[in-house]
Short mmCIF file of N, CA and C in Angstrom, two decimals:
data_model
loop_
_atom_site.label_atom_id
_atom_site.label_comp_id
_atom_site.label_asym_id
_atom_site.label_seq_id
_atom_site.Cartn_x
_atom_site.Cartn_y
_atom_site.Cartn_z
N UNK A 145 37.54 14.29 -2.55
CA UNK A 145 36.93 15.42 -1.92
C UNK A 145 37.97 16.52 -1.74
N UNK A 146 37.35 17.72 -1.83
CA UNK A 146 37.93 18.91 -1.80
C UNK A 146 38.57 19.10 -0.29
N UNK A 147 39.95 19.03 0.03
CA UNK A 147 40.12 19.60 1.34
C UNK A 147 40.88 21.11 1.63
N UNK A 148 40.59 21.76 2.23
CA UNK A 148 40.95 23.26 2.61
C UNK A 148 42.38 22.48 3.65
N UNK A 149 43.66 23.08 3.51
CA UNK A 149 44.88 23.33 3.92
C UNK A 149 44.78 24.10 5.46
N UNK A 150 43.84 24.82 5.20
CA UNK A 150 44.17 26.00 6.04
C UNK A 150 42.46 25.86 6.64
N UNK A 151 42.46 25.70 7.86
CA UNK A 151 40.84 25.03 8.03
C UNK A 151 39.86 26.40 8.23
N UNK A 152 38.90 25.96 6.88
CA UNK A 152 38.29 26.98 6.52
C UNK A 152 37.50 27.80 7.76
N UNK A 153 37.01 26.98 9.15
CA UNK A 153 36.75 27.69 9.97
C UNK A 153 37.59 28.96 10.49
N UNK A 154 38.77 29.22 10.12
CA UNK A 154 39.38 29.95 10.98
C UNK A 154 39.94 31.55 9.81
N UNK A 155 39.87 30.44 8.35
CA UNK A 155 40.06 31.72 7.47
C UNK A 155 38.74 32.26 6.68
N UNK A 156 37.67 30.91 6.69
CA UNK A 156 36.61 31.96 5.79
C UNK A 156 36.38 32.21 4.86
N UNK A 157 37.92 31.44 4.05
CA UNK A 157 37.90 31.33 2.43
C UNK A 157 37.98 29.95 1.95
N UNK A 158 38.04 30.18 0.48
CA UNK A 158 37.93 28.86 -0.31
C UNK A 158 39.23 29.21 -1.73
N UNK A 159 40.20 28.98 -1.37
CA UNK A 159 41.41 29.01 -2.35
C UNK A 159 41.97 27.51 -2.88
N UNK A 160 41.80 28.22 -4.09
CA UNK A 160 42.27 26.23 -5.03
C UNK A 160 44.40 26.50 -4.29
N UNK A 161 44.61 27.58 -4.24
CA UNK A 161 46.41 27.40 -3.48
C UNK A 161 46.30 26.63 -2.39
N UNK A 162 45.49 26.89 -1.35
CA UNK A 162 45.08 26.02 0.03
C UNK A 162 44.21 25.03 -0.44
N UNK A 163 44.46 23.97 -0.93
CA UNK A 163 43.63 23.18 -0.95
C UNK A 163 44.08 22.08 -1.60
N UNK A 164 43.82 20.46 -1.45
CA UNK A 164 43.86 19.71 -1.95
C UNK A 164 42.96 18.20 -2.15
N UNK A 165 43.29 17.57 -2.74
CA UNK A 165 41.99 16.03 -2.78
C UNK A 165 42.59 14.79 -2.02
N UNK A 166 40.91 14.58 -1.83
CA UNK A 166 41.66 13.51 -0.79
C UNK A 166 40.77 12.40 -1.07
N UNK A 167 40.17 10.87 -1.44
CA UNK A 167 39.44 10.08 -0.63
C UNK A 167 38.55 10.08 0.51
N UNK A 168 36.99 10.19 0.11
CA UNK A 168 36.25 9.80 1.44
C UNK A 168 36.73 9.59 2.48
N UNK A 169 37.47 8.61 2.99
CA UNK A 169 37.58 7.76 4.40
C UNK A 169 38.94 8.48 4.27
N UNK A 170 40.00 8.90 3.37
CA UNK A 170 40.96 10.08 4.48
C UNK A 170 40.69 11.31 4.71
N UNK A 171 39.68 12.01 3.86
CA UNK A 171 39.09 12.98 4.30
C UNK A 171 38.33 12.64 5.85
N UNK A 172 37.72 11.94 6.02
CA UNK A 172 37.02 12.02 7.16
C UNK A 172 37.77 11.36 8.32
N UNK A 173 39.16 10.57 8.10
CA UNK A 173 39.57 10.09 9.06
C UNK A 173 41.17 10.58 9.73
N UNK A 174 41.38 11.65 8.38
CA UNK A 174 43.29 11.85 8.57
C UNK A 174 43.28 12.85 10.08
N UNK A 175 42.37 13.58 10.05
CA UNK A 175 42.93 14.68 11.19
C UNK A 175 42.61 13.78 12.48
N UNK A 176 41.85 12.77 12.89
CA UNK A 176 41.33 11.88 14.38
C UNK A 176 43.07 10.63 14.02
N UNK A 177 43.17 10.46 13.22
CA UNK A 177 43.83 9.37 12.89
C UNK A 177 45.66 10.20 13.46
N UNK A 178 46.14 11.79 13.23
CA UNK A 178 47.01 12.55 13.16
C UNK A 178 47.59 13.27 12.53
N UNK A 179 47.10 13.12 11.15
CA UNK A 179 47.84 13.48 10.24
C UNK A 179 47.74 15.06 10.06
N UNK A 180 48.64 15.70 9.74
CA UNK A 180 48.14 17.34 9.46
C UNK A 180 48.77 17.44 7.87
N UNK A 181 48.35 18.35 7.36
CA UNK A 181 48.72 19.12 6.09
C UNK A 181 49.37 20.09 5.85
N UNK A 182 50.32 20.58 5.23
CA UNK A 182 50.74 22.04 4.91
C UNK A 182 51.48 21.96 3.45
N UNK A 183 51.23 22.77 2.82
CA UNK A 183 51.66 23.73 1.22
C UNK A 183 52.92 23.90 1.83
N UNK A 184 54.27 22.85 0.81
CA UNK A 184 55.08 23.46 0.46
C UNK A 184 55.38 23.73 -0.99
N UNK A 185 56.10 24.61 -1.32
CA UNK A 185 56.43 25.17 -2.66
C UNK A 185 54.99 24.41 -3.64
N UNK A 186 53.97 24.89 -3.15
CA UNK A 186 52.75 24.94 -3.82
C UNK A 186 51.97 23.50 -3.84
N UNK A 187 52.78 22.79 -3.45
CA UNK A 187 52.22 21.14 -3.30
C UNK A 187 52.15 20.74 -1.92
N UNK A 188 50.75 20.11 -1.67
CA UNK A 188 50.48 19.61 0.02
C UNK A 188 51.63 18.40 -0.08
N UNK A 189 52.11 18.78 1.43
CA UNK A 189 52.99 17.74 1.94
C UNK A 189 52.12 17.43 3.35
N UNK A 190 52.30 16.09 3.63
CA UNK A 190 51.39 15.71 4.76
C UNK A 190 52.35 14.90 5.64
N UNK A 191 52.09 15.49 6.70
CA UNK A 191 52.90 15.49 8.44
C UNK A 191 52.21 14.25 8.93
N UNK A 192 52.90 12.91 9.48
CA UNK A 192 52.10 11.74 9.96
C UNK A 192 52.04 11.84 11.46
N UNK A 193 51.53 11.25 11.63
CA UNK A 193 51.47 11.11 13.30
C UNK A 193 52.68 10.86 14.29
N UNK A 194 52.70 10.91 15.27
CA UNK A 194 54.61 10.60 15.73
C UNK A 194 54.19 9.64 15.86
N UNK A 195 53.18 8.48 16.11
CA UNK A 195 53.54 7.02 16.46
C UNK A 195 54.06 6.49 15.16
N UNK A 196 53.72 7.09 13.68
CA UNK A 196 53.75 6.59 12.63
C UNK A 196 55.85 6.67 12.52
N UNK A 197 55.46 8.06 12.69
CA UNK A 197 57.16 8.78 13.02
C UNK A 197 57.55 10.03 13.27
N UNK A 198 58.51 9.30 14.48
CA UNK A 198 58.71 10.24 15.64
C UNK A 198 59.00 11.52 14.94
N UNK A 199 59.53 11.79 13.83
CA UNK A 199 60.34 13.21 13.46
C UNK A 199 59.47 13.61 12.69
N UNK A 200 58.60 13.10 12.39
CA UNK A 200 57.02 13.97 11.68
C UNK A 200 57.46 14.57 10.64
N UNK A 201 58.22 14.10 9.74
CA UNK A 201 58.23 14.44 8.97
C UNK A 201 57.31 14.70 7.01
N UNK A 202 57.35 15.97 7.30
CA UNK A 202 56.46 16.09 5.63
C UNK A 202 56.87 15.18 5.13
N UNK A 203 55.47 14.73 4.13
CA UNK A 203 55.91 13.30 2.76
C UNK A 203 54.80 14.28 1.90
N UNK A 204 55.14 13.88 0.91
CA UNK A 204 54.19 14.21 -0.53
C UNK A 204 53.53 12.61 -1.60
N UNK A 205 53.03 12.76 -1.63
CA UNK A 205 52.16 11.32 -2.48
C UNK A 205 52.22 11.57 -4.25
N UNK A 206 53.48 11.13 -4.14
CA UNK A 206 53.57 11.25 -5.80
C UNK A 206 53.12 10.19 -6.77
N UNK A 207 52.40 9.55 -6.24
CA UNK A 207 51.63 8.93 -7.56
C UNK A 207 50.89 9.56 -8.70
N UNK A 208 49.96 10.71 -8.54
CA UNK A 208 49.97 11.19 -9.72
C UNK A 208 50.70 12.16 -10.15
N UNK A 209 52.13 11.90 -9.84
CA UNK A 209 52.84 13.24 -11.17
C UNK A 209 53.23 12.79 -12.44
N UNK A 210 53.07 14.03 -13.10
CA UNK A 210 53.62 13.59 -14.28
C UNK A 210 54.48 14.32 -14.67
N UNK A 211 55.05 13.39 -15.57
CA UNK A 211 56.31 13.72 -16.30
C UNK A 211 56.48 14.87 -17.26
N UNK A 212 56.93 16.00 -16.93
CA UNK A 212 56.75 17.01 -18.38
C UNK A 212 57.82 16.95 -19.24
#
């Protein structure tokens, strides 16, 4: 599923730059669960919860990159 970066309630738009895919059940469960999102250098990096870890630090899910 299509997720908006930037939560479309507050901007109103629909940009493939703000935006990324997610799974049913983390679409519907990452933001209650903690997780937040943000675009760096054009790729979502996703912020975990502090119980997960304390320094919340961005991770990126590189399973699908590929190799050019």
């Amino acid at each position: 599923q299509t997720h908006h970066i930037t939560d479309y309630q507050h901007t109103r738009r629909t940009s493939v730059d703000d935006a990324t895919l997610l799974c049913t059940h983390h679409h519907r469960h990452h933001h209650a669960q903690g997780w937040t999102c943000i675009m760096q250098d054009g790729r979502p990096h996703w912020t975990p919860p502090t119980w997960l870890d304390p320094d919340r630090t961005p991770r990126r899910n590189h399973t699908h990159d590929t190799v050019i």
